[in-house]
XYZ file of C-alpha atoms in Angstrom:
105
model
C 118.004 88.119 251.890
C 114.299 89.958 253.411
C 113.107 91.611 256.589
C 109.069 91.214 256.702
C 107.133 92.898 259.372
C 103.881 92.162 260.808
C 101.275 93.540 263.528
C 98.777 92.270 265.003
C 98.755 88.321 264.237
C 96.070 87.378 267.056
C 96.184 83.860 266.913
C 95.251 84.170 262.868
C 97.736 81.017 262.142
C 96.320 80.446 258.646
C 96.098 84.083 257.240
C 99.775 84.233 258.649
C 101.228 81.574 256.775
C 99.138 82.368 253.465
C 100.827 85.980 253.764
C 104.386 84.480 254.192
C 103.675 81.970 251.267
C 102.562 84.929 249.244
C 106.112 86.712 249.749
C 107.908 83.459 249.871
C 109.449 83.703 253.252
C 112.230 81.264 253.656
C 113.324 81.159 257.314
C 116.999 80.363 256.255
C 117.348 83.637 254.883
C 114.524 86.156 255.372
C 113.559 87.624 258.822
C 110.621 88.058 260.232
C 109.575 91.057 262.915
C 106.220 91.312 264.849
C 104.776 94.156 266.392
C 103.190 92.566 269.229
C 100.130 90.272 269.754
C 100.640 87.086 268.858
C 97.813 85.608 270.531
C 94.165 85.717 271.250
C 91.404 87.121 268.459
C 92.006 84.577 266.159
C 91.443 80.531 266.647
C 94.994 79.534 266.154
C 97.042 81.080 269.162
C 98.807 77.601 269.887
C 99.439 76.641 266.468
C 101.125 80.760 265.414
C 103.136 80.576 268.515
C 104.492 76.438 267.535
C 105.139 77.961 264.138
C 106.807 81.608 265.347
C 109.063 79.249 267.964
C 110.578 77.068 265.074
C 111.514 79.934 263.396
C 114.531 80.464 265.505
C 116.824 83.311 264.817
C 114.638 84.363 261.707
C 111.791 85.249 263.928
C 111.915 88.756 266.592
C 109.229 90.318 268.444
C 108.120 92.308 271.108
C 105.165 91.844 273.122
C 101.782 93.172 272.928
C 99.184 93.493 275.428
C 97.790 90.215 274.200
C 100.562 88.520 274.470
C 101.767 90.173 277.952
C 97.329 89.407 279.429
C 98.718 85.928 278.673
C 101.445 85.818 280.405
C 99.610 86.747 283.381
C 97.001 84.074 283.102
C 99.415 81.408 282.882
C 101.163 82.913 286.182
C 97.795 83.111 288.058
C 97.742 87.212 288.257
C 94.845 86.962 285.578
C 91.498 85.215 284.525
C 91.245 84.285 280.734
C 87.942 85.095 279.287
C 86.270 83.253 276.387
C 86.854 85.926 273.840
C 90.582 85.484 275.081
C 90.253 82.374 272.883
C 93.404 80.698 274.220
C 91.697 77.852 275.892
C 93.773 75.360 273.421
C 96.719 77.044 274.303
C 96.125 76.904 277.979
C 95.277 73.507 277.798
C 98.336 72.149 276.038
C 101.133 70.047 277.128
C 103.617 72.083 275.987
C 101.960 75.578 277.140
C 104.961 75.998 279.591
C 107.825 75.635 276.911
C 105.864 78.201 274.924
C 105.423 80.194 277.614
C 108.744 80.673 278.766
C 109.764 81.219 275.184
C 107.186 83.704 274.593
C 108.669 85.653 278.080
C 112.421 85.484 276.614
C 111.399 87.728 273.999
């Protein structure tokens, strides 16, 4: 069993997967902890959140400013900017479920 800590994933799904492959991450025995900023900047915020959510109890996080920004956009409090790179995520059919999951973290 191992604990792995990452920060600022920022929607860089392929890089996250490559990192976890390099350390032989096993969600059945290992824990992945993230220090916020799961989304934005990178091209795959949607895939990133889907993957992290799929890890269940093997994943723990605190929310970063980009994650809070996403929650505010979804709630209609803020407007998305093109530089946020959240369009795919916000248009996903399961966006409400992902946002609910993110809000509970």
